């Protein structure tokens, strides 16, 4: 096993044979090539566990993650998500309010002013108006009259007493109850939705003219509210559209799956023409850009439109009317065109290598079709990770009644003083946002001062530790997701490496390469995957923190702070991309040699740096080809879905008639997004295959020389491109041991 790993030394000159495309220049000689090892037979089977300490830490973290979830589920109270609550904190529809399943807002329009109605529906009690549980929503408009102000609550609200807050004194005057917002001043015909009473649409509201009720305000508020909660009707229509078109959407996704698979398999035949077509296309686009810029420049030059006449302006569109803009664009495009042509001339050999590797990757996928469906395993594991985090976060986040040890948490309503305008005379020193008792009279000279409901205050150990538990959950979410993705990359790398290092293909390929790689990775390298995933997780969390800080600073006028934050964000973005690239190649080396994460990452990095030109060429050619493949699959499914769901395809027969939909763009967008996910899953497997075969190809060049004792494992196409050959034919005897 020790002889199977790469031997890289620092400070010694590279004594290996010259390799085409090997990194040259300052410092290149310090990175020694891998040497021949007679015991190497591809992915090493006799290996030991790696990064054991990180494996133990990861398992302990997962155990704690499970404990947090169990505590949340045992002591949590998800009823707040399932049932609405009134201003006293009681749930509507259960317990003492079993016969009162709906919440009535005294002034529903304050919800629209305070926040978005969808946020109100999700968070329950974030609307600054009293709420009460009712058995049924009002079915007719009603308002308090001037003659009612001096009467008692029991006299005026005798038939509507259930609409007042519990505990209000029946002998209190209506005027006092309205001032303290203990009873509603008006009722509107409402329809229950999401457990709450919302004004019914298409109803003409005519309320009496009273000083505290403005019909224009009510009508405007109802209009705004209906616009906000129109999502309910839209959601019903969306559900209907999905119910009518789900089988057609599945057919579109099936088409995307077939197109993705066919594109990968056909790369064995059309990789070279496709790459040539894409390169010619890029050159043609640049050439047209040069021509267009020249035409615009000549036209403006003849008119004498110069930047000296325009001067400096913040209206950047104005620069399109001066000749210097098009001259600069012309020069830039011409330089790009020239650089690209020179690169094609001098890097044509490496482009041929990239095309040959793409063909070999397509061949590997065809020999091991099970690898194309491994993303389903990754998808299931990701659903488990995200679903577990969502359920764990849901309980403590929306259920403030649970606590740890000590008699449970206490949950009570919180009321504060509030006034529309604190600059009103006699309101400068009012205790705004201070706690108050809604049942006590408001003794203040400030007009309009009210004691309104603010939310819930909770006490208890769990409530005080809630933020730390949420941080723990977010860390668990990112770490587990990155670990699952790392597992998929390492498993696929092990399977594709088994393909490359099989001397006679497909005879020497293991019987179950994918399952063997999966078991081997889980058994020996859980800690290494956790190590790489943790590094990436810390960088991603740092990016989230910076995004939060940047969001908070957007309203500030400090450009220096904004500039520093943007620089840090850019650096962390680049760092995350580099870590993903390094981790990906480290997992390939782990799958092949079974070394720990640090050694594998170092060996992979140095191997790539010894062949940096080939790396860049292969990476760009692969990215361009896979981008074209995604564009082909997603665009084809999108166009087909558009013509079908919009009814533009005629004569398909009754069985293939397009369904009648409220929003025909909805299944189209669903099909396009699903096609993108499917294409990304297939092409990510193909990209992992290319990267694995590429590293194996570089190792093959450094380990072997084509002799009978050290034959190359690469296919004939690569041997011809490199001008090399094996002394024994591929169909000859097996490699000597």
XYZ file of C-alpha atoms in Angstrom:
737
model
C 0.000 0.000 0.000
C 2.864 2.350 0.778
C 4.310 1.713 -2.671
C 1.035 2.629 -4.333
C 1.018 6.253 -3.297
C 2.639 9.035 -5.253
C 6.165 9.940 -4.204
C 6.598 13.694 -4.346
C 9.702 15.374 -3.041
C 10.470 19.023 -2.555
C 13.835 20.522 -3.292
C 14.981 17.779 -5.723
C 15.214 18.127 -9.446
C 12.817 16.199 -11.662
C 14.775 13.325 -13.136
C 11.849 11.738 -14.933
C 11.627 11.581 -18.667
C 10.400 14.614 -20.555
C 6.647 14.748 -20.888
C 4.765 16.703 -23.530
C 2.824 19.489 -21.900
C 4.644 19.229 -18.563
C 4.952 22.471 -16.630
C 8.221 24.221 -17.329
C 9.798 27.267 -15.862
C 10.759 28.523 -12.470
C 10.185 26.002 -9.728
C 8.920 23.244 -12.011
C 11.882 21.036 -11.329
C 11.082 20.826 -7.654
C 7.952 18.748 -8.308
C 9.144 15.225 -8.948
C 7.114 12.916 -11.185
C 5.535 9.735 -9.883
C 7.726 6.676 -10.379
C 6.982 3.208 -11.624
C 5.575 0.798 -9.044
C 5.310 -2.871 -10.087
C 2.656 -3.576 -7.442
C 0.233 -0.914 -8.687
C -2.959 -2.310 -10.253
C -5.298 0.663 -10.218
C -7.485 1.476 -7.196
C -5.772 -0.164 -4.218
C -7.920 -2.719 -2.442
C -5.728 -3.317 0.620
C -5.976 0.041 2.326
C -6.532 1.407 5.814
C -8.788 4.028 7.372
C -7.753 7.632 6.791
C -8.240 10.794 8.862
C -9.585 8.835 11.816
C -9.654 11.860 14.132
C -11.839 13.816 11.713
C -14.023 10.735 11.257
C -14.585 10.525 15.017
C -15.342 14.253 15.226
C -17.792 13.974 12.342
C -19.588 11.015 13.926
C -19.750 12.835 17.283
C -21.121 15.907 15.525
C -23.761 13.813 13.781
C -24.656 12.220 17.120
C -25.116 15.670 18.640
C -27.124 16.706 15.608
C -29.417 13.741 16.184
C -29.736 14.601 19.885
C -30.728 18.178 19.045
C -33.352 16.870 16.647
C -34.725 14.402 19.180
C -34.931 17.082 21.882
C -36.698 19.417 19.484
C -39.185 16.727 18.489
C -39.830 15.625 22.077
C -40.153 19.051 23.658
C -41.174 20.985 20.588
C -44.631 22.266 19.884
C -45.373 22.311 16.151
C -48.946 23.411 16.733
C -48.006 26.984 15.960
C -47.288 25.917 12.416
C -50.505 23.925 12.154
C -52.905 26.191 14.074
C -53.261 29.980 14.304
C -53.126 31.723 17.676
C -54.978 34.663 19.120
C -53.607 37.602 21.074
C -53.601 35.691 24.359
C -51.420 32.915 22.944
C -54.197 30.307 22.823
C -54.407 28.054 19.788
C -57.532 28.244 17.664
C -59.153 24.945 16.729
C -57.900 22.833 19.652
C -58.316 22.732 23.419
C -60.623 25.336 24.860
C -61.000 26.838 21.394
C -61.844 23.562 19.708
C -65.024 25.042 18.264
C -63.267 28.265 17.215
C -60.851 27.344 14.423
C -60.438 30.790 12.826
C -58.606 33.967 13.795
C -60.295 37.333 13.357
C -58.146 40.453 13.041
C -59.673 43.607 14.541
C -58.004 45.754 11.892
C -56.830 43.499 9.080
C -55.478 46.499 7.162
C -52.741 47.082 9.730
C -51.281 43.750 8.575
C -50.875 45.125 5.066
C -49.193 48.244 6.398
C -46.973 46.363 8.836
C -45.626 43.608 6.631
C -46.298 41.321 3.730
C -49.423 39.211 4.158
C -47.563 36.023 3.261
C -45.135 36.712 6.092
C -48.117 37.277 8.380
C -49.582 33.925 7.381
C -46.289 32.130 7.990
C -45.328 33.799 11.255
C -48.825 33.799 12.660
C -48.886 36.741 15.072
C -46.743 39.487 13.643
C -49.634 41.808 12.808
C -49.951 44.801 15.210
C -53.650 44.406 15.875
C -55.607 42.283 18.392
C -56.743 38.852 17.240
C -59.426 36.558 18.603
C -60.526 32.988 17.914
C -63.985 32.746 16.342
C -66.216 29.862 15.351
C -67.093 31.487 12.036
C -66.004 34.536 10.112
C -68.388 37.534 9.814
C -70.832 37.219 6.942
C -72.114 40.816 6.781
C -70.625 44.300 7.221
C -71.161 45.972 10.578
C -69.774 49.014 12.381
C -70.149 50.701 15.752
C -72.506 53.692 15.595
C -72.153 56.987 17.416
C -75.120 56.055 19.571
C -73.234 52.944 20.737
C -70.273 54.787 22.244
C -71.897 55.484 25.595
C -73.411 52.023 25.913
C -71.790 49.029 27.531
C -70.030 46.235 25.719
C -72.709 43.683 26.597
C -75.393 45.888 25.079
C -73.695 46.574 21.769
C -71.811 43.303 21.263
C -74.539 41.010 22.625
C -74.769 39.111 19.332
C -71.109 39.658 18.528
C -69.566 39.212 21.953
C -67.378 36.383 20.674
C -65.549 38.926 18.549
C -64.143 40.748 21.611
C -61.004 39.726 23.443
C -61.521 37.219 26.286
C -61.666 38.861 29.674
C -63.101 42.192 28.565
C -65.527 43.565 31.156
C -69.148 43.504 29.912
C -69.844 46.739 31.832
C -67.069 48.692 30.066
C -68.263 51.410 27.766
C -67.856 50.814 24.055
C -65.803 53.987 23.720
C -63.229 52.710 26.220
C -63.155 49.258 24.653
C -62.482 50.774 21.238
C -59.783 53.064 22.587
C -58.016 50.091 24.216
C -58.718 47.861 21.208
C -60.526 45.246 23.252
C -63.390 44.956 20.743
C -63.544 45.530 16.989
C -64.901 48.818 15.678
C -66.165 47.219 12.466
C -66.621 43.817 10.869
C -66.344 42.873 7.222
C -67.767 39.827 5.455
C -64.811 37.459 5.444
C -63.735 34.127 4.045
C -61.558 31.700 6.039
C -58.156 31.094 4.460
C -55.109 29.571 6.160
C -57.116 29.510 9.393
C -57.683 33.271 9.289
C -60.586 35.510 8.313
C -59.766 37.578 5.234
C -62.246 39.975 3.591
C -64.315 38.267 0.928
C -63.583 39.315 -2.654
C -66.140 40.866 -4.993
C -68.208 42.370 -2.158
C -69.319 45.995 -2.152
C -68.484 47.349 1.294
C -70.712 50.247 2.403
C -70.028 51.196 6.005
C -71.556 54.176 7.817
C -69.505 57.372 7.876
C -67.897 57.648 11.300
C -64.849 59.620 12.414
C -62.893 56.458 13.139
C -63.984 54.640 9.958
C -63.063 56.040 6.563
C -64.823 54.225 3.730
C -62.167 55.303 1.254
C -59.464 53.894 3.518
C -61.428 50.681 3.986
C -61.946 50.259 0.243
C -58.302 51.019 -0.485
C -57.172 48.688 2.282
C -59.396 45.887 1.008
C -58.039 46.360 -2.487
C -54.440 46.207 -1.250
C -55.203 43.233 0.952
C -56.893 41.317 -1.840
C -53.895 41.989 -4.039
C -51.684 40.583 -1.289
C -53.713 37.464 -0.590
C -54.566 36.817 -4.205
C -51.854 34.182 -3.936
C -54.470 31.907 -2.405
C -56.524 31.879 -5.598
C -53.353 31.580 -7.637
C -52.209 28.625 -5.557
C -55.492 26.842 -6.274
C -55.073 27.455 -9.999
C -51.468 26.277 -9.834
C -52.565 23.096 -8.107
C -55.184 22.536 -10.792
C -52.589 23.055 -13.533
C -50.221 20.555 -11.945
C -53.059 18.054 -11.528
C -53.898 18.329 -15.236
C -50.356 18.322 -16.595
C -48.206 16.275 -14.213
C -48.033 13.255 -16.539
C -46.996 15.467 -19.453
C -44.318 17.047 -17.251
C -43.021 13.566 -16.432
C -42.886 12.806 -20.146
C -40.870 15.996 -20.711
C -38.460 14.974 -17.954
C -38.188 11.543 -19.573
C -37.267 13.245 -22.841
C -34.600 15.243 -20.978
C -33.213 12.045 -19.476
C -33.024 10.321 -22.870
C -31.450 13.365 -24.544
C -28.818 13.682 -21.801
C -27.914 10.012 -22.024
C -27.799 10.042 -25.823
C -25.630 13.149 -25.878
C -23.055 11.541 -23.585
C -23.024 8.260 -25.474
C -22.804 9.978 -28.863
C -19.730 11.898 -27.759
C -17.745 8.804 -28.733
C -18.671 9.553 -32.352
C -19.196 13.311 -32.516
C -16.844 14.722 -29.844
C -14.341 16.031 -32.403
C -16.957 17.591 -34.757
C -18.779 19.138 -31.799
C -15.633 20.681 -30.345
C -14.663 21.948 -33.806
C -18.160 23.357 -34.328
C -18.088 25.128 -30.962
C -14.629 26.585 -31.591
C -15.617 27.790 -35.060
C -18.797 29.220 -33.554
C -16.861 31.221 -30.973
C -14.483 32.493 -33.662
C -17.432 33.411 -35.886
C -19.166 35.320 -33.075
C -15.982 37.276 -32.357
C -15.510 37.951 -36.069
C -19.038 39.282 -36.381
C -18.464 41.434 -33.310
C -15.348 42.901 -34.945
C -17.299 43.593 -38.146
C -20.179 45.224 -36.268
C -17.835 47.406 -34.205
C -16.012 48.474 -37.375
C -19.279 49.464 -39.072
C -20.394 51.498 -36.039
C -16.979 53.119 -35.711
C -16.829 54.109 -39.394
C -20.343 55.550 -39.318
C -19.675 57.650 -36.199
C -16.256 58.689 -37.495
C -17.821 60.078 -40.660
C -20.319 61.999 -38.531
C -17.532 63.383 -36.365
C -19.041 62.062 -33.114
C -16.127 62.195 -30.679
C -15.858 61.729 -26.937
C -14.372 65.220 -26.666
C -17.761 66.592 -27.649
C -19.621 64.391 -25.179
C -17.382 64.857 -22.161
C -17.826 62.890 -18.953
C -21.317 61.741 -18.020
C -22.878 59.182 -15.718
C -25.314 58.217 -18.474
C -23.292 55.309 -19.826
C -25.711 54.688 -22.688
C -24.576 57.976 -24.176
C -21.130 56.525 -24.846
C -22.659 54.346 -27.560
C -22.920 57.424 -29.774
C -19.168 58.191 -29.845
C -16.576 56.587 -32.091
C -13.996 55.904 -29.348
C -16.320 53.408 -27.627
C -16.630 51.239 -30.726
C -12.921 51.595 -31.489
C -12.042 50.283 -28.025
C -14.499 47.394 -28.418
C -13.043 46.662 -31.863
C -9.500 46.482 -30.460
C -10.534 44.257 -27.542
C -12.412 41.807 -29.771
C -9.562 41.750 -32.285
C -7.071 40.946 -29.520
C -9.333 38.170 -28.236
C -9.705 36.772 -31.737
C -5.962 36.827 -32.281
C -5.185 35.248 -28.914
C -7.722 32.508 -29.532
C -6.297 31.749 -32.975
C -2.771 31.574 -31.597
C -3.922 29.289 -28.817
C -5.613 26.991 -31.321
C -2.413 26.844 -33.375
C -0.014 26.171 -30.519
C -2.366 24.059 -28.369
C -3.860 21.909 -31.116
C -2.078 18.830 -29.746
C -3.546 19.315 -26.301
C -6.995 19.941 -27.775
C -6.693 16.576 -29.530
C -5.813 15.004 -26.169
C -8.883 16.621 -24.588
C -11.118 15.285 -27.379
C -9.645 11.793 -27.012
C -10.283 11.882 -23.245
C -13.871 12.981 -23.860
C -14.360 10.007 -26.171
C -12.799 7.670 -23.620
C -15.055 9.094 -20.911
C -18.091 8.404 -23.083
C -16.820 4.860 -23.569
C -16.372 4.440 -19.800
C -19.915 5.624 -19.142
C -21.208 3.194 -21.754
C -19.355 0.311 -20.071
C -20.674 1.286 -16.603
C -24.194 2.607 -17.159
C -25.000 2.303 -13.463
C -22.828 5.355 -12.796
C -25.284 7.551 -14.697
C -27.989 6.787 -12.163
C -25.830 7.265 -9.068
C -27.048 10.920 -8.827
C -30.349 9.416 -7.652
C -28.535 8.109 -4.570
C -26.991 11.530 -4.011
C -30.395 13.159 -4.479
C -32.015 10.891 -1.871
C -29.229 11.574 0.631
C -29.501 15.325 0.026
C -33.273 15.184 0.549
C -32.680 13.398 3.856
C -30.122 15.995 4.979
C -32.241 18.988 3.995
C -35.471 17.429 5.285
C -33.917 16.573 8.649
C -32.549 20.086 9.031
C -35.895 21.629 8.049
C -37.807 19.550 10.590
C -35.228 20.174 13.310
C -35.175 23.911 12.642
C -38.960 24.076 12.368
C -39.631 22.928 15.917
C -37.457 25.319 17.930
C -37.863 28.156 15.461
C -41.650 28.244 15.415
C -42.374 26.596 18.738
C -41.155 28.777 21.594
C -42.923 26.731 24.284
C -40.333 23.984 24.571
C -37.407 24.210 26.963
C -34.762 22.001 28.495
C -34.934 20.881 32.052
C -36.667 23.103 34.518
C -40.386 23.001 34.162
C -40.840 24.087 30.574
C -40.760 27.486 29.016
C -43.331 30.188 29.625
C -45.015 31.784 26.635
C -47.074 34.933 27.004
C -48.415 37.751 24.881
C -46.438 40.958 24.751
C -48.107 44.352 24.320
C -46.359 47.675 23.725
C -47.314 51.316 23.502
C -47.639 52.584 19.950
C -48.585 55.848 18.257
C -48.732 56.827 14.600
C -46.580 59.957 14.897
C -44.333 60.630 17.869
C -43.769 64.211 16.685
C -47.398 65.083 17.486
C -47.709 67.614 20.343
C -47.719 65.959 23.785
C -46.310 62.745 22.223
C -42.575 63.536 22.329
C -41.991 61.767 25.652
C -44.451 58.919 25.262
C -43.171 55.445 26.255
C -43.284 54.059 22.709
C -42.271 50.377 22.419
C -42.500 49.943 26.178
C -44.520 47.082 27.654
C -48.089 47.763 28.679
C -51.251 46.055 29.980
C -54.011 45.915 27.370
C -56.727 45.673 30.027
C -55.581 48.829 31.830
C -56.661 52.285 30.636
C -54.056 54.359 28.796
C -53.418 57.445 30.906
C -51.582 59.815 28.601
C -52.142 63.195 27.028
C -50.778 61.910 23.707
C -53.648 61.524 21.230
C -53.736 58.186 19.491
C -51.505 56.369 21.995
C -52.525 52.699 22.076
C -51.491 49.489 23.724
C -51.134 47.049 20.828
C -50.123 43.424 20.519
C -46.485 42.961 19.496
C -45.797 39.238 19.694
C -44.741 36.602 22.213
C -41.993 36.691 24.762
C -40.615 33.327 25.849
C -38.364 32.312 28.703
C -36.452 29.134 29.375
C -33.060 27.546 28.793
C -33.884 26.414 25.265
C -35.147 29.855 24.281
C -31.919 31.450 25.514
C -29.899 28.812 23.633
C -32.048 28.940 20.522
C -29.548 30.977 18.492
C -26.695 28.594 19.311
C -28.847 25.610 18.360
C -29.718 27.254 15.054
C -26.024 27.873 14.331
C -25.352 24.218 15.138
C -28.123 23.202 12.760
C -26.831 25.402 9.922
C -23.330 23.981 10.381
C -24.811 20.481 10.338
C -26.752 21.251 7.167
C -23.730 22.495 5.221
C -21.358 19.843 6.546
C -23.669 16.928 5.771
C -24.547 18.278 2.304
C -20.888 18.777 1.389
C -20.068 15.322 2.760
C -22.783 13.717 0.607
C -21.468 15.506 -2.484
C -17.921 14.445 -1.597
C -19.101 10.857 -1.192
C -20.579 10.902 -4.685
C -17.419 12.314 -6.218
C -15.154 9.794 -4.488
C -17.382 6.825 -5.367
C -17.593 7.800 -9.036
C -13.847 8.416 -9.136
C -13.185 4.928 -7.777
C -15.461 3.361 -10.387
C -13.979 5.260 -13.343
C -10.422 4.667 -12.144
C -11.190 0.938 -12.204
C -12.098 1.377 -15.862
C -8.906 3.204 -16.812
C -6.506 0.883 -15.012
C -8.068 -2.240 -16.553
C -5.473 -3.262 -19.142
C -7.921 -5.235 -21.270
C -11.255 -3.438 -21.409
C -13.889 -4.530 -20.609
C -12.498 -7.912 -19.567
C -10.409 -6.622 -16.667
C -13.034 -4.209 -15.306
C -14.297 -5.364 -11.868
C -17.730 -6.984 -11.813
C -19.399 -4.310 -9.664
C -17.085 -1.295 -9.802
C -19.615 1.237 -8.514
C -20.823 -0.770 -5.493
C -17.240 -1.771 -4.657
C -16.160 1.867 -4.738
C -19.149 2.870 -2.590
C -18.399 0.286 0.110
C -14.673 1.010 0.000
C -15.237 4.763 0.360
C -17.634 4.451 3.280
C -15.473 1.924 5.071
C -12.100 3.638 4.816
C -12.500 7.289 3.887
C -15.435 8.770 5.794
C -13.001 10.896 7.796
C -11.178 12.207 4.719
C -14.464 13.202 3.086
C -15.549 14.878 6.326
C -12.246 16.774 6.463
C -12.622 18.176 2.957
C -16.317 18.918 3.508
C -15.547 20.783 6.759
C -13.006 23.067 5.079
C -15.507 23.920 2.367
C -18.294 24.392 4.937
C -16.298 26.928 6.962
C -15.631 28.996 3.842
C -19.304 28.875 2.826
C -20.464 29.953 6.285
C -17.956 32.816 6.200
C -19.480 33.874 2.873
C -22.966 33.790 4.406
C -21.809 35.965 7.302
C -20.297 38.462 4.878
C -23.506 38.501 2.837
C -25.440 39.265 6.021
C -23.050 42.073 6.938
C -23.263 43.455 3.414
C -27.053 43.360 3.594
C -26.958 45.362 6.811
C -24.542 47.907 5.325
C -26.538 48.553 2.167
C -28.329 51.449 3.793
C -25.110 53.000 5.075
C -23.267 55.803 3.336
C -19.776 54.481 4.077
C -18.265 53.518 0.705
C -15.003 52.353 2.308
C -16.770 49.716 4.393
C -18.780 48.580 1.380
C -15.615 48.331 -0.714
C -13.836 46.271 1.958
C -16.806 43.924 2.254
C -16.928 43.478 -1.532
C -13.211 42.661 -1.607
C -13.630 40.078 1.135
C -16.606 38.573 -0.681
C -14.622 38.320 -3.887
C -11.684 36.680 -2.088
C -13.924 34.153 -0.345
C -15.686 33.360 -3.625
C -12.353 32.627 -5.279
C -11.247 30.609 -2.242
C -14.428 28.521 -2.358
C -13.935 27.790 -6.065
C -10.318 26.776 -5.471
C -11.233 24.524 -2.539
C -13.943 22.822 -4.597
C -11.428 22.228 -7.386
C -8.778 20.933 -4.972
C -11.246 18.741 -3.069
C -12.552 17.211 -6.281
C -9.085 16.111 -7.365
C -8.133 15.067 -3.840
C -11.128 12.730 -3.736
C -9.955 11.177 -7.009
C -6.538 10.469 -5.499
C -8.167 9.117 -2.335
C -10.308 6.762 -4.420
C -7.239 5.456 -6.249
C -4.482 5.338 -3.629
C -6.323 5.366 -0.284
C -4.162 8.083 1.301
C -5.431 10.716 3.705
C -6.909 14.005 2.562
C -3.853 16.229 2.956
C -1.478 13.859 1.144
C -4.015 13.247 -1.619
C -4.692 16.962 -2.075
C -0.939 17.698 -2.251
C -0.285 14.912 -4.745
C -3.233 15.916 -6.920
C -2.246 19.584 -6.882
C 1.372 18.881 -7.818
C 0.368 16.432 -10.531
C -1.910 19.064 -12.050
C 0.726 21.779 -11.772
C 3.203 19.579 -13.625
C 0.659 19.532 -16.470
C -0.976 22.915 -16.013
C -1.439 23.643 -19.735
C -3.226 20.353 -20.327
C -5.400 21.037 -17.278
C -6.527 24.425 -18.586
C -7.217 23.144 -22.096
C -9.133 20.080 -20.937
C -11.115 22.080 -18.387
C -12.208 24.716 -20.910
C -12.980 22.230 -23.684
C -15.019 20.084 -21.272
C -16.875 23.093 -19.863
C -17.688 24.334 -23.355
C -18.911 20.952 -24.488
C -21.030 20.301 -21.395
C -22.478 23.797 -21.592
C -23.492 23.079 -25.172
C -25.006 19.776 -24.033
C -27.037 21.455 -21.286
C -28.163 24.119 -23.725
C -29.225 21.435 -26.183
C -31.160 19.376 -23.621
C -32.789 22.253 -21.742
C -33.495 24.255 -24.884
C -34.953 21.242 -26.692
C -37.245 20.336 -23.790
C -38.228 23.989 -23.330
C -39.143 24.506 -26.986
C -41.031 21.225 -27.155
C -42.926 22.035 -23.942
C -43.778 25.524 -25.161
C -45.272 24.340 -28.447
C -47.197 21.537 -26.732
C -48.634 23.307 -23.675
C -49.448 26.465 -25.639
C -51.467 24.391 -28.130
C -49.308 25.200 -31.152
C -48.873 21.532 -32.110
C -51.933 20.368 -34.016
C -53.065 17.002 -35.288
C -51.653 14.848 -32.470
C -54.970 13.183 -31.789
C -57.211 13.198 -28.766
C -54.829 11.189 -26.598
C -52.065 13.766 -27.113
C -54.187 16.882 -26.881
C -52.708 19.614 -24.707
C -54.530 20.116 -21.370
C -56.580 23.227 -20.642
C -54.483 25.268 -18.212
C -54.815 28.521 -16.322
C -51.105 29.288 -16.710
C -49.544 27.303 -19.536
C -46.103 28.731 -18.669
C -46.131 26.895 -15.322
C -45.599 23.336 -16.673
C -43.170 24.799 -19.206
C -41.005 26.312 -16.468
C -41.299 23.134 -14.403
C -40.188 21.035 -17.372
C -37.269 23.377 -18.110
C -36.050 23.399 -14.504
C -36.458 19.639 -14.227
C -34.571 19.167 -17.499
C -31.760 21.355 -16.175
C -31.525 19.314 -12.969
C -31.477 16.037 -14.916
C -28.921 17.304 -17.430
C -26.738 18.649 -14.618
C -26.855 15.294 -12.840
C -25.840 13.354 -15.948
C -23.188 15.825 -17.043
C -21.691 16.076 -13.557
C -21.116 12.322 -13.697
C -19.542 12.727 -17.117
C -17.391 15.604 -15.873
C -16.216 13.499 -12.930
C -15.361 10.727 -15.377
C -13.292 13.106 -17.508
C -11.409 14.462 -14.483
C -10.698 10.966 -13.170
C -9.485 9.654 -16.509
C -7.363 12.763 -16.938
C -5.542 12.268 -13.627
C -5.108 8.582 -14.416
C -3.766 9.528 -17.855
C -1.184 11.872 -16.308
C -0.185 9.173 -13.818
C 0.073 6.670 -16.658
C 2.484 8.941 -18.514
C 4.702 9.339 -15.467
C 4.640 5.724 -14.275
C 5.044 3.816 -17.529
C 7.133 4.002 -20.683
C 5.372 1.606 -23.077
C 7.808 -1.263 -22.601
C 6.708 -4.852 -22.093
C 7.290 -4.516 -18.355
C 5.726 -1.030 -18.114
C 3.029 -0.733 -20.803
C 0.702 2.238 -21.073
C -2.915 1.796 -20.000
C -4.223 4.660 -22.136
C -6.306 3.937 -25.268
C -4.798 3.741 -28.751
C -6.071 7.194 -29.719
C -4.051 8.861 -26.974
C -0.990 6.770 -27.837
C -1.199 7.904 -31.467
C -1.617 11.555 -30.478
C 1.415 11.393 -28.181
C 3.439 9.438 -30.723
C 3.887 6.543 -28.328
C 3.142 2.836 -28.464
C 3.288 -0.284 -26.347
C 5.799 -2.965 -27.182
C 3.028 -5.550 -26.745
C -0.332 -5.080 -28.494
C -3.418 -4.352 -26.362
C -4.848 -7.756 -27.280
C -1.619 -9.531 -26.336
C -0.607 -11.137 -23.099
C -1.342 -9.579 -19.778
C 1.019 -7.230 -18.076
C 3.887 -8.952 -16.338
C 3.835 -8.972 -12.594
